[in-house]
């Protein structure tokens, strides 16, 4: 009997699988044991072939060659990882190998990584699937003890294929059409464009907004504060004279309690985390981008084996996980959570029934701790924060609801009505978990005054009147947290009520939303101002230039729904891709027929060193850049980038300008100093910044300068290929 070949998605995962399977013999690109050979991809080793592979006519970007609609989509080995592909292909056809286990990430994209390799290599042997939700030794052993038939995941593969082919057809065709039509580096996609449209639409609302001044009247009654309200319960008064008249009328007068309502209230246990909810909270609490949170989660899942599979869209557990919860509680009985876990174990507390629902778990359950105890000292600050967030949310599910008594009172004075509200905690319940640390925010915290005993007819004397002025505020700009919410549930942006039911799972998937947001930043369609996301002129113009239905949330949400249908076998992949081909034709025709124009309003007077045309100044995520306006050139260079070093005068984070020995810290307050000199002075002053520290810091900044997004690399490759032709 031959050996079983195990194909992992990354070397780190491959090495862990090999260790658990007892494989000890290391070779170039794989590890061998008595019964298994473990090899790995490096992410994708195979991808859809670029347009140039379908004919010389596509080597140059031209409207005349659009739309590009190959009869059959071809696969191509990625040149940069071709060496590892050859290792995997050789093993797939090795006479010692009798079967294969796909052990890539247990999801749509992981399935695609493996199946494309198998298709390109021409593998036809029997396939089993390892499908696990954590990387602990126990989970790996159990997974290999209950391998699933690879044929059960063919529909998942077809769904992944359909997604990739649709993105190729729509994305590449519309990107080329827009770029050729307007001679600017423009791109569009089935998820990124409607996401950008949300940002642009919000910015238009903000710019059109006209603030109105208003006033509120608040009275200090000694033991409580009350606020004036009208017959509809509104507290804002838009007539200044009226507000002043009310304030004057009640000053020093007697207030009488007209009614008191006490209502018992409950706040149920918050649901467990899925990826999107975790990304949202991490952005709110720590300012992490969606991509940062996902990367941290991947390390906690793969390297530390502390948390379960991150790329999940479920916030529930299945029945089979419940018996493992005691072991998971024991695993997190560390640090500040020790007393809480001990209390739960002593009281034999069980998880809330609302957290367990088999019907609401598709591929993976909610993110929870594994059964493996974690050495907290081995986690860096970011990892510890995310781990703590997940553990807290997990522990809350073993507590009862938070209960309190809500009191609402109405008081009258001189014919005017005032209100006061407060609450009294009856049972802290799950909120006890959020009192583990005093320095971290309770997400449910709410400030309300403690009211004295109130009874109808009781009177108070007004000690002071506060007249506060304010202005109505425009809609808030998106942060990454609120943008993730909008992508997850875009139905609020659809005006047709009948169409809301078709919205499906939102824009993209939990696994892809972070990459979409990063791509919009790296393409300079939007930028950050603090935590707020603001569209650039380029982004706002692009939304005006793309065909109308491509920017509608409904369309791409319906596509995701159809992809889910393909994975379940209820929709045929060929039908979906066929629709995408027709849709692509319509999109290209719409762009070609447009009479719109594109204007660069960020032009500088700095000529491009490559082609001589004036450069554009853009704000990247790391700092300011100069980018050539000509898509055929594509030259770009850094002006400045953000550092984590704070100004000695105002303590704000500074930017770094210049390169090499000319690198200079610059602060908006006016402080300027050479980087080398700044750190040397710090060392002299006892700051401890050694030459080695300065060297490492500068090397790190250099690496950041040189980092280029995948999209940028692809664009540059296309430009180079065109020049060669």
XYZ file of C-alpha atoms in Angstrom:
725
model
C 0.000 0.000 0.000
C 1.355 3.412 -1.003
C 1.733 6.546 1.027
C -0.817 9.319 1.494
C 0.195 12.746 0.206
C -1.061 15.627 2.363
C -1.331 19.045 0.698
C -1.349 22.002 3.111
C -1.833 25.665 2.187
C 1.270 27.083 3.901
C 4.653 25.727 5.014
C 3.944 26.538 8.691
C 0.743 24.476 8.649
C 2.468 21.717 6.681
C 5.200 21.408 9.288
C 2.625 21.139 12.093
C 0.667 18.444 10.242
C 3.895 16.558 9.562
C 4.844 16.675 13.253
C 1.457 15.315 14.363
C 1.543 12.608 11.670
C 5.035 11.518 12.722
C 6.810 12.647 9.552
C 10.458 13.356 10.349
C 12.425 13.134 7.076
C 12.791 16.674 5.735
C 13.328 17.269 2.028
C 13.155 20.216 -0.353
C 9.514 21.349 -0.209
C 8.067 18.400 1.735
C 8.441 16.222 4.840
C 8.163 12.419 4.646
C 7.158 9.750 7.142
C 6.410 6.032 7.114
C 2.812 6.459 5.905
C 2.456 10.116 4.899
C 4.240 12.730 2.816
C 3.314 16.310 3.727
C 3.842 19.094 1.198
C 2.425 22.573 0.850
C 1.488 25.433 -1.363
C 2.568 29.015 -0.718
C -0.962 30.309 -0.902
C -1.941 30.109 -4.568
C 0.592 28.296 -6.785
C -1.770 28.392 -9.773
C -3.984 31.210 -11.025
C -6.192 32.089 -13.979
C -4.021 32.988 -16.957
C -3.770 36.723 -17.728
C -5.327 38.120 -20.947
C -1.962 38.054 -22.779
C -2.007 34.229 -22.733
C -5.134 34.167 -24.913
C -3.572 36.001 -27.848
C -1.110 38.709 -28.878
C -3.971 41.125 -29.430
C -4.379 41.394 -25.646
C -0.746 42.338 -24.973
C -1.626 46.003 -25.489
C -4.547 47.656 -23.725
C -7.054 48.800 -26.318
C -10.818 49.357 -26.474
C -10.878 47.542 -29.825
C -9.942 44.223 -28.165
C -12.704 44.397 -25.552
C -14.516 42.530 -24.185
C -12.081 39.676 -23.581
C -14.193 36.498 -23.383
C -12.043 33.337 -23.668
C -13.946 30.214 -24.701
C -12.314 28.259 -21.870
C -10.506 29.775 -18.914
C -6.894 28.588 -18.668
C -4.731 28.027 -15.606
C -1.135 29.218 -15.267
C 1.599 28.433 -12.760
C 2.568 31.594 -10.866
C 6.200 32.275 -11.892
C 7.373 33.413 -8.456
C 6.315 30.113 -6.826
C 6.944 27.785 -9.786
C 9.690 25.913 -7.900
C 7.315 24.763 -5.150
C 4.662 23.886 -7.737
C 7.129 21.563 -9.470
C 7.799 19.860 -6.106
C 4.071 19.331 -5.493
C 3.451 18.126 -9.072
C 6.275 15.619 -8.859
C 4.876 14.230 -5.601
C 1.359 14.013 -7.062
C 2.689 11.674 -9.749
C 5.157 9.836 -7.490
C 4.701 6.056 -7.678
C 4.896 5.882 -3.864
C 1.742 8.020 -3.530
C -1.554 6.146 -3.650
C -3.946 8.808 -2.322
C -4.219 12.500 -1.486
C -5.563 14.475 1.464
C -6.451 18.112 0.780
C -5.467 19.959 3.975
C -5.681 23.541 2.758
C -7.826 26.043 4.691
C -11.308 24.664 5.211
C -13.203 27.192 3.089
C -14.020 28.283 -0.459
C -10.647 29.879 -1.191
C -8.698 27.039 0.423
C -10.523 24.574 -1.790
C -9.580 26.631 -4.835
C -5.884 26.691 -3.861
C -5.748 22.892 -3.826
C -8.027 22.055 -6.748
C -6.304 24.411 -9.171
C -2.986 22.738 -8.360
C -4.533 19.296 -8.915
C -6.182 20.347 -12.183
C -3.009 21.925 -13.548
C -0.900 18.937 -12.513
C -3.427 16.471 -13.989
C -3.931 14.495 -10.770
C -6.664 11.854 -11.054
C -6.204 9.775 -7.898
C -8.556 9.371 -4.922
C -9.017 12.468 -2.755
C -9.927 12.864 0.907
C -10.590 16.171 2.657
C -9.285 17.287 6.052
C -11.902 19.669 7.454
C -10.984 21.098 10.859
C -11.752 24.306 12.740
C -8.600 24.546 14.868
C -4.924 23.641 14.525
C -4.414 21.894 17.869
C -2.866 18.425 17.913
C -6.168 17.001 19.136
C -8.148 18.609 16.295
C -5.614 17.442 13.687
C -5.661 13.859 14.985
C -9.466 13.803 15.108
C -9.609 15.311 11.610
C -7.352 12.623 10.113
C -9.339 9.961 11.954
C -12.508 11.159 10.221
C -11.403 12.325 6.764
C -14.205 13.210 4.373
C -14.654 12.190 0.744
C -13.167 14.823 -1.576
C -16.198 14.513 -3.875
C -18.323 16.089 -1.136
C -16.511 19.378 -1.808
C -16.740 19.500 -5.601
C -19.575 22.014 -5.436
C -17.531 24.203 -3.109
C -14.747 24.093 -5.709
C -17.181 24.983 -8.489
C -18.371 27.941 -6.428
C -14.775 29.097 -5.963
C -14.125 28.672 -9.693
C -17.217 30.696 -10.531
C -16.116 33.480 -8.173
C -12.637 33.628 -9.700
C -13.875 33.536 -13.307
C -16.544 36.182 -12.663
C -13.942 38.472 -11.082
C -11.626 37.914 -14.058
C -14.329 38.649 -16.621
C -15.885 41.661 -14.932
C -12.816 43.067 -13.182
C -10.237 42.866 -15.963
C -12.590 43.929 -18.742
C -14.045 46.929 -16.928
C -10.613 47.921 -15.593
C -9.149 47.906 -19.115
C -12.184 49.718 -20.520
C -12.015 52.500 -17.910
C -8.231 52.825 -18.151
C -8.239 53.015 -21.961
C -11.234 55.322 -22.123
C -9.887 57.905 -19.665
C -6.095 57.269 -19.849
C -5.875 56.971 -16.070
C -5.084 54.115 -13.710
C -8.667 53.123 -12.934
C -10.019 49.755 -11.847
C -13.397 48.289 -10.976
C -14.721 45.060 -9.524
C -17.947 43.387 -8.528
C -17.334 43.971 -4.789
C -14.871 46.862 -4.598
C -16.961 49.227 -6.754
C -20.232 49.046 -4.766
C -18.179 49.288 -1.567
C -16.516 52.456 -2.855
C -19.941 53.730 -3.907
C -21.089 53.524 -0.262
C -18.165 55.746 0.779
C -18.794 58.242 -2.029
C -22.532 58.432 -1.398
C -21.932 59.153 2.299
C -19.460 61.914 1.378
C -22.061 63.521 -0.921
C -24.601 63.480 1.920
C -22.085 65.172 4.214
C -21.223 67.864 1.664
C -24.883 68.627 0.995
C -25.758 68.752 4.678
C -26.705 72.171 6.080
C -26.405 72.275 9.890
C -29.140 73.868 11.964
C -28.571 75.541 15.329
C -30.646 74.383 18.268
C -30.751 74.682 22.050
C -31.679 72.389 24.921
C -32.979 73.416 28.343
C -31.673 71.408 31.315
C -32.696 72.067 34.911
C -30.716 71.142 38.023
C -33.192 70.094 40.715
C -30.554 69.341 43.340
C -30.949 65.565 43.450
C -31.473 65.044 39.729
C -31.249 66.709 36.338
C -34.241 67.011 33.993
C -34.436 67.998 30.318
C -37.226 69.871 28.548
C -39.154 67.991 25.875
C -42.010 68.789 23.516
C -45.208 66.799 22.950
C -43.339 64.440 20.593
C -40.539 63.793 23.050
C -37.992 65.955 21.171
C -35.500 67.927 23.254
C -33.998 70.195 20.559
C -35.473 73.719 20.331
C -34.734 75.439 17.011
C -36.163 78.801 18.140
C -33.554 80.518 20.370
C -36.071 83.010 21.740
C -38.395 80.180 22.768
C -35.564 78.344 24.570
C -34.574 81.488 26.466
C -38.204 82.133 27.430
C -38.576 78.600 28.830
C -35.323 78.893 30.779
C -36.378 82.214 32.292
C -39.859 80.931 33.128
C -38.700 77.905 35.152
C -35.695 79.399 36.958
C -36.202 78.978 40.719
C -39.683 77.493 40.252
C -41.216 74.285 41.611
C -41.167 71.042 39.575
C -43.812 68.389 40.228
C -43.468 64.694 39.366
C -46.324 63.932 36.951
C -45.569 60.253 36.294
C -43.016 57.574 37.109
C -42.568 54.369 35.135
C -40.334 51.547 36.308
C -39.719 48.747 33.846
C -37.553 45.664 34.332
C -35.112 45.351 31.403
C -32.754 42.661 30.203
C -29.760 42.803 27.882
C -29.202 39.302 26.503
C -25.801 37.682 26.257
C -23.942 39.040 23.180
C -23.463 36.500 20.408
C -20.099 34.864 19.846
C -17.693 36.384 17.339
C -17.606 35.738 13.635
C -14.768 37.361 11.679
C -16.657 40.502 10.656
C -17.905 41.249 14.181
C -14.415 40.717 15.583
C -12.891 43.023 12.955
C -15.537 45.623 13.760
C -14.871 45.576 17.519
C -11.088 45.520 17.066
C -11.336 48.624 14.898
C -13.518 50.408 17.465
C -11.365 49.501 20.472
C -7.846 49.505 19.043
C -8.074 51.118 15.613
C -6.963 47.910 13.860
C -7.756 47.645 10.173
C -9.807 44.661 9.029
C -6.674 43.211 7.403
C -4.630 43.653 10.595
C -7.224 41.802 12.664
C -7.393 38.947 10.165
C -3.597 38.615 10.132
C -3.478 38.583 13.947
C -6.246 35.977 14.002
C -4.354 33.790 11.507
C -1.315 33.764 13.828
C -3.470 32.899 16.833
C -5.052 30.086 14.800
C -1.999 28.635 13.050
C 1.028 29.539 15.155
C -0.319 29.691 18.717
C -3.257 27.284 18.176
C -5.156 29.469 20.623
C -8.323 30.204 18.633
C -10.478 28.363 16.131
C -10.759 29.000 12.382
C -11.012 32.770 11.796
C -12.684 33.093 8.375
C -16.144 32.165 9.582
C -19.475 33.874 8.991
C -21.284 32.123 11.851
C -21.844 33.365 15.399
C -23.158 30.045 16.701
C -21.827 26.665 17.848
C -23.010 23.191 16.890
C -24.163 20.521 19.336
C -20.986 18.465 18.889
C -18.853 21.350 20.220
C -20.743 21.571 23.538
C -19.000 18.540 25.165
C -15.614 20.209 24.489
C -16.474 23.455 26.276
C -15.196 22.328 29.707
C -11.731 21.721 28.216
C -11.842 25.112 26.531
C -12.736 26.782 29.829
C -9.786 25.060 31.520
C -7.520 26.305 28.714
C -8.403 29.955 29.372
C -8.129 29.705 33.163
C -5.144 32.059 33.072
C -4.402 35.619 34.118
C -7.366 37.818 34.970
C -9.816 35.215 33.713
C -8.767 32.578 36.268
C -11.286 33.577 38.981
C -14.141 33.876 36.478
C -13.474 30.437 34.959
C -13.149 28.901 38.433
C -16.529 30.364 39.364
C -18.113 28.975 36.188
C -16.635 25.513 36.728
C -17.608 25.396 40.415
C -21.143 26.416 39.548
C -21.272 23.916 36.652
C -22.498 26.677 34.397
C -23.601 25.721 30.895
C -23.451 27.827 27.760
C -26.544 29.856 26.838
C -28.906 27.906 24.591
C -29.092 30.876 22.203
C -25.420 30.318 21.313
C -25.958 26.785 19.979
C -27.789 26.362 16.688
C -26.807 23.716 14.134
C -28.965 25.297 11.439
C -26.996 28.565 11.570
C -23.558 27.007 11.058
C -22.502 26.242 7.502
C -18.770 25.495 7.114
C -17.393 26.718 10.451
C -18.767 27.612 13.868
C -18.113 30.884 15.708
C -14.608 31.891 16.809
C -13.871 30.474 20.277
C -10.757 29.396 22.226
C -9.274 25.966 21.540
C -8.670 23.308 24.198
C -4.964 24.172 24.220
C -3.666 26.353 27.061
C -1.797 29.395 25.817
C 1.386 30.882 27.226
C 0.268 34.515 27.403
C 3.880 35.688 27.596
C 4.423 34.255 24.107
C 1.787 36.592 22.629
C 2.676 40.082 21.478
C 0.466 43.033 22.423
C -1.770 42.782 19.341
C -2.233 39.030 19.717
C -3.013 39.356 23.424
C -5.662 41.997 22.735
C -7.481 39.923 20.100
C -7.165 36.739 22.150
C -8.599 38.553 25.183
C -11.524 39.894 23.150
C -12.457 36.385 21.971
C -12.053 34.830 25.420
C -14.208 37.516 27.017
C -16.980 37.072 24.472
C -16.770 33.281 24.960
C -17.031 33.549 28.765
C -20.029 35.890 28.651
C -22.039 33.073 27.080
C -21.969 31.144 30.367
C -23.635 33.958 32.305
C -27.280 35.046 32.584
C -28.571 38.269 30.951
C -27.716 41.676 32.400
C -30.822 42.852 34.286
C -31.703 46.330 35.466
C -34.673 48.463 36.426
C -35.266 51.308 33.980
C -36.915 54.378 35.509
C -38.495 57.124 33.410
C -40.069 60.124 35.034
C -41.969 63.149 33.715
C -42.058 66.392 35.654
C -43.968 69.597 34.981
C -43.181 73.219 35.732
C -45.077 76.311 34.591
C -46.906 74.306 31.920
C -43.714 72.812 30.477
C -42.785 69.112 30.470
C -39.405 67.704 31.485
C -38.025 64.183 31.622
C -35.441 62.259 33.598
C -34.248 58.683 33.242
C -32.020 56.368 35.203
C -31.323 52.734 35.875
C -30.631 50.479 38.822
C -28.703 47.246 38.307
C -30.595 44.150 39.446
C -28.168 41.474 38.179
C -24.806 42.192 36.555
C -24.948 38.882 34.667
C -22.614 38.582 31.677
C -21.303 42.109 32.203
C -19.271 40.759 35.087
C -16.789 39.518 32.496
C -16.268 43.073 31.260
C -15.278 44.212 34.730
C -12.162 42.071 34.683
C -10.088 45.121 33.710
C -11.035 48.660 34.601
C -8.984 50.162 31.763
C -10.900 48.521 28.940
C -14.253 49.594 27.624
C -17.423 47.689 28.259
C -19.085 47.798 24.810
C -22.492 48.047 26.450
C -21.598 50.816 28.895
C -24.190 53.546 29.176
C -24.146 56.669 31.350
C -27.354 57.304 33.228
C -27.903 59.166 36.468
C -28.941 57.460 39.675
C -32.384 58.836 40.488
C -33.693 59.532 44.000
C -36.964 57.990 45.163
C -39.655 59.470 42.968
C -43.400 59.394 43.480
C -46.209 61.144 41.700
C -46.852 64.574 43.222
C -43.382 64.916 44.761
C -41.872 68.389 44.251
C -38.376 69.774 43.654
C -37.076 73.330 43.360
C -35.035 74.402 40.355
C -31.553 75.382 41.607
C -30.075 76.217 38.226
C -30.962 76.273 34.513
C -28.518 75.255 31.792
C -29.122 76.513 28.266
C -26.945 74.524 25.861
C -26.414 75.353 22.190
C -25.661 72.827 19.496
C -25.840 72.124 15.784
C -27.381 69.217 13.948
C -24.675 66.885 12.686
C -24.283 65.373 9.221
C -24.118 61.597 8.806
C -20.860 60.240 10.211
C -18.135 59.229 7.799
C -17.375 55.541 7.678
C -14.687 53.980 9.817
C -13.468 50.487 8.985
C -15.819 49.204 11.690
C -18.937 50.865 10.247
C -17.872 50.081 6.669
C -17.674 46.385 7.566
C -21.199 46.659 8.971
C -22.419 48.293 5.758
C -20.738 45.598 3.634
C -22.233 42.859 5.780
C -25.750 44.262 5.596
C -26.191 46.608 2.603
C -29.974 46.144 2.492
C -30.417 49.549 4.192
C -29.069 51.159 1.002
C -31.714 49.575 -1.222
C -34.822 51.696 -1.607
C -36.943 49.075 -3.355
C -38.553 47.186 -0.464
C -39.427 44.201 -2.659
C -35.762 43.722 -3.561
C -34.423 43.727 0.007
C -35.195 40.015 0.352
C -32.640 39.228 -2.357
C -29.744 40.887 -0.607
C -28.217 37.586 0.529
C -24.977 37.702 2.474
C -23.879 41.227 1.688
C -20.883 42.597 -0.198
C -18.153 39.969 -0.369
C -17.548 37.411 2.365
C -15.949 37.670 5.830
C -12.771 36.258 4.285
C -12.553 38.807 1.440
C -13.814 42.087 2.946
C -10.475 43.017 4.507
C -8.676 42.609 1.165
C -11.319 44.692 -0.625
C -10.880 47.559 1.846
C -7.073 47.352 1.520
C -7.332 47.404 -2.274
C -9.443 50.571 -2.193
C -6.723 52.227 -0.091
C -3.820 50.989 -2.224
C -5.583 52.133 -5.418
C -5.921 55.627 -3.875
C -9.724 55.641 -4.153
C -10.033 56.502 -0.482
C -7.811 57.621 2.378
C -7.898 57.815 6.158
C -8.200 60.984 8.211
C -7.795 59.734 11.735
C -10.228 56.819 11.882
C -12.533 58.294 9.248
C -12.506 57.065 5.647
C -12.735 59.799 3.015
C -13.023 59.195 -0.753
C -10.396 60.853 -2.919
C -11.229 62.848 -6.032
C -10.146 59.786 -8.005
C -12.587 57.599 -6.083
C -15.479 60.041 -6.442
C -14.894 60.411 -10.168
C -14.598 56.653 -10.653
C -18.025 56.072 -9.102
C -19.469 58.569 -11.576
C -17.713 56.868 -14.520
C -18.583 53.196 -13.866
C -21.884 51.784 -15.164
C -24.735 52.372 -12.724
C -25.647 48.782 -11.839
C -22.008 47.818 -11.120
C -22.052 50.135 -8.101
C -25.354 48.868 -6.690
C -25.054 46.724 -3.533
C -27.960 44.561 -4.653
C -26.192 43.200 -7.722
C -23.047 41.867 -6.069
C -25.030 40.602 -3.073
C -27.175 38.549 -5.453
C -23.979 37.209 -7.003
C -22.741 36.048 -3.594
C -26.106 34.402 -3.076
C -25.738 32.547 -6.369
C -22.205 31.465 -5.455
C -23.617 30.009 -2.246
C -26.218 28.231 -4.381
C -23.439 26.722 -6.508
C -21.665 25.463 -3.375
C -24.917 23.781 -2.277
C -25.565 22.297 -5.711
C -28.781 24.234 -6.348
C -27.317 26.446 -9.110
C -25.083 25.386 -12.015
C -21.720 27.063 -12.293
C -21.984 27.231 -16.097
C -25.231 29.222 -15.908
C -23.727 31.762 -13.534
C -20.542 32.261 -15.577
C -22.625 32.501 -18.748
C -24.610 35.339 -17.205
C -21.355 37.039 -16.203
C -20.094 36.884 -19.812
C -23.218 38.629 -21.063
C -23.026 41.136 -18.244
C -19.397 41.898 -19.103
C -20.357 42.713 -22.684
C -22.960 45.186 -21.478
C -20.536 46.857 -19.048
C -17.834 47.380 -21.673
C -20.386 48.819 -24.117
C -21.619 51.257 -21.469
C -18.090 52.497 -20.717
C -17.229 52.833 -24.419
C -20.368 54.884 -25.128
C -19.860 57.273 -22.189
C -19.279 60.980 -22.870
C -17.854 61.638 -19.380
C -14.338 62.914 -18.737
C -11.752 62.286 -16.030
C -9.746 65.146 -14.511
C -6.611 64.866 -12.372
C -7.010 67.476 -9.628
C -3.978 66.324 -7.620
C -1.391 67.258 -10.270
C 1.979 68.509 -9.016
C 4.709 70.415 -10.815
C 7.137 67.537 -10.343
C 7.983 65.831 -13.643
C 8.152 62.022 -13.800
C 11.802 60.915 -14.113
C 10.723 58.176 -16.525
C 8.424 59.908 -19.008
C 8.536 63.598 -18.083
C 4.792 63.986 -17.462
C 3.701 65.738 -14.287
C 3.274 63.481 -11.257
C 0.166 63.109 -9.083
C 0.316 63.423 -5.290
C -1.672 60.758 -3.460
C -2.153 59.765 0.178
C -1.359 56.102 0.687
C -1.998 54.242 3.940
C 1.656 54.677 4.941
C 2.105 58.258 3.781
C 2.289 60.548 0.752
C 3.412 59.319 -2.676
C 4.041 60.708 -6.158
C 2.502 58.603 -8.925
C 2.906 59.128 -12.667
C -0.362 60.104 -14.325
C 0.398 57.968 -17.399
C -0.780 54.387 -16.995
C 1.827 53.229 -19.532
C 4.615 54.548 -17.289
C 3.414 53.638 -13.815
C 6.380 55.222 -11.981
C 5.830 55.967 -8.287
C 7.964 57.211 -5.429
C 7.500 58.011 -1.746
C 7.389 61.579 -0.424
C 6.828 60.763 3.228
C 5.497 58.035 5.435
C 4.038 57.743 8.912
C 6.177 56.731 11.876
C 5.250 55.649 15.399
C 7.723 58.120 16.912
C 6.090 60.983 18.799
C 7.075 64.634 18.664
C 8.955 65.820 21.787
C 6.943 69.067 21.738
C 3.311 68.126 21.086
C 3.568 64.286 21.382
C 1.790 63.637 18.088
C 3.109 60.945 15.732
C 5.550 62.390 13.206
C 6.126 61.759 9.511
C 9.448 60.915 7.866
C 10.543 62.839 4.781
C 13.548 62.129 2.575
C 15.688 59.024 2.114
C 19.023 57.726 3.399
C 20.968 60.196 5.520
C 18.444 62.924 4.676
C 15.584 61.189 6.478
C 13.924 63.777 8.692
C 11.167 63.659 11.282
C 8.556 66.350 10.594
C 5.630 67.269 12.864
C 2.676 69.556 11.993
C 3.546 71.657 15.055
C 6.747 72.745 13.296
C 9.308 70.387 14.865
C 11.925 69.044 12.386
C 15.020 66.955 13.026
C 17.161 64.386 11.192
C 16.267 60.812 12.177
C 19.844 59.847 13.122
C 20.301 62.987 15.231
C 16.903 62.555 16.930
C 17.688 59.010 18.116
C 21.258 59.919 19.061
C 19.925 62.717 21.285
C 17.428 60.346 22.852
C 20.241 57.968 23.738
C 22.280 60.769 25.308
C 19.220 61.781 27.314
C 18.827 58.261 28.674
C 16.255 57.163 26.093
C 18.293 54.060 25.352
C 18.124 54.328 21.544
C 21.282 52.402 20.581
C 22.928 52.458 17.158
C 21.541 48.970 16.641
C 18.021 50.222 17.444
C 18.379 53.125 15.001
C 19.723 50.794 12.318
C 16.875 48.320 12.788
C 14.297 51.103 12.868
C 15.599 52.604 9.616
C 15.670 49.160 7.984
C 12.065 48.622 9.033
C 11.017 51.967 7.569
C 12.899 51.108 4.365
C 10.962 47.872 4.064
C 7.715 49.777 4.517
C 8.730 52.162 1.744
C 9.384 49.253 -0.581
C 6.157 47.399 0.141
C 3.842 47.249 -2.871
C 0.332 45.836 -2.932
C -0.570 42.819 -5.050
C -2.722 45.057 -7.204
C 0.151 47.445 -7.838
C 2.464 44.569 -8.802
C -0.108 43.235 -11.249
C -0.563 46.678 -12.780
C 3.183 47.196 -13.107
C 3.549 43.749 -14.717
C 0.874 44.637 -17.267
C 2.649 47.916 -18.016
C 5.996 46.174 -18.475
C 4.446 43.535 -20.740
C 2.936 46.289 -22.870
C 6.283 48.074 -23.183
C 7.940 44.820 -24.300
C 5.291 44.345 -26.986
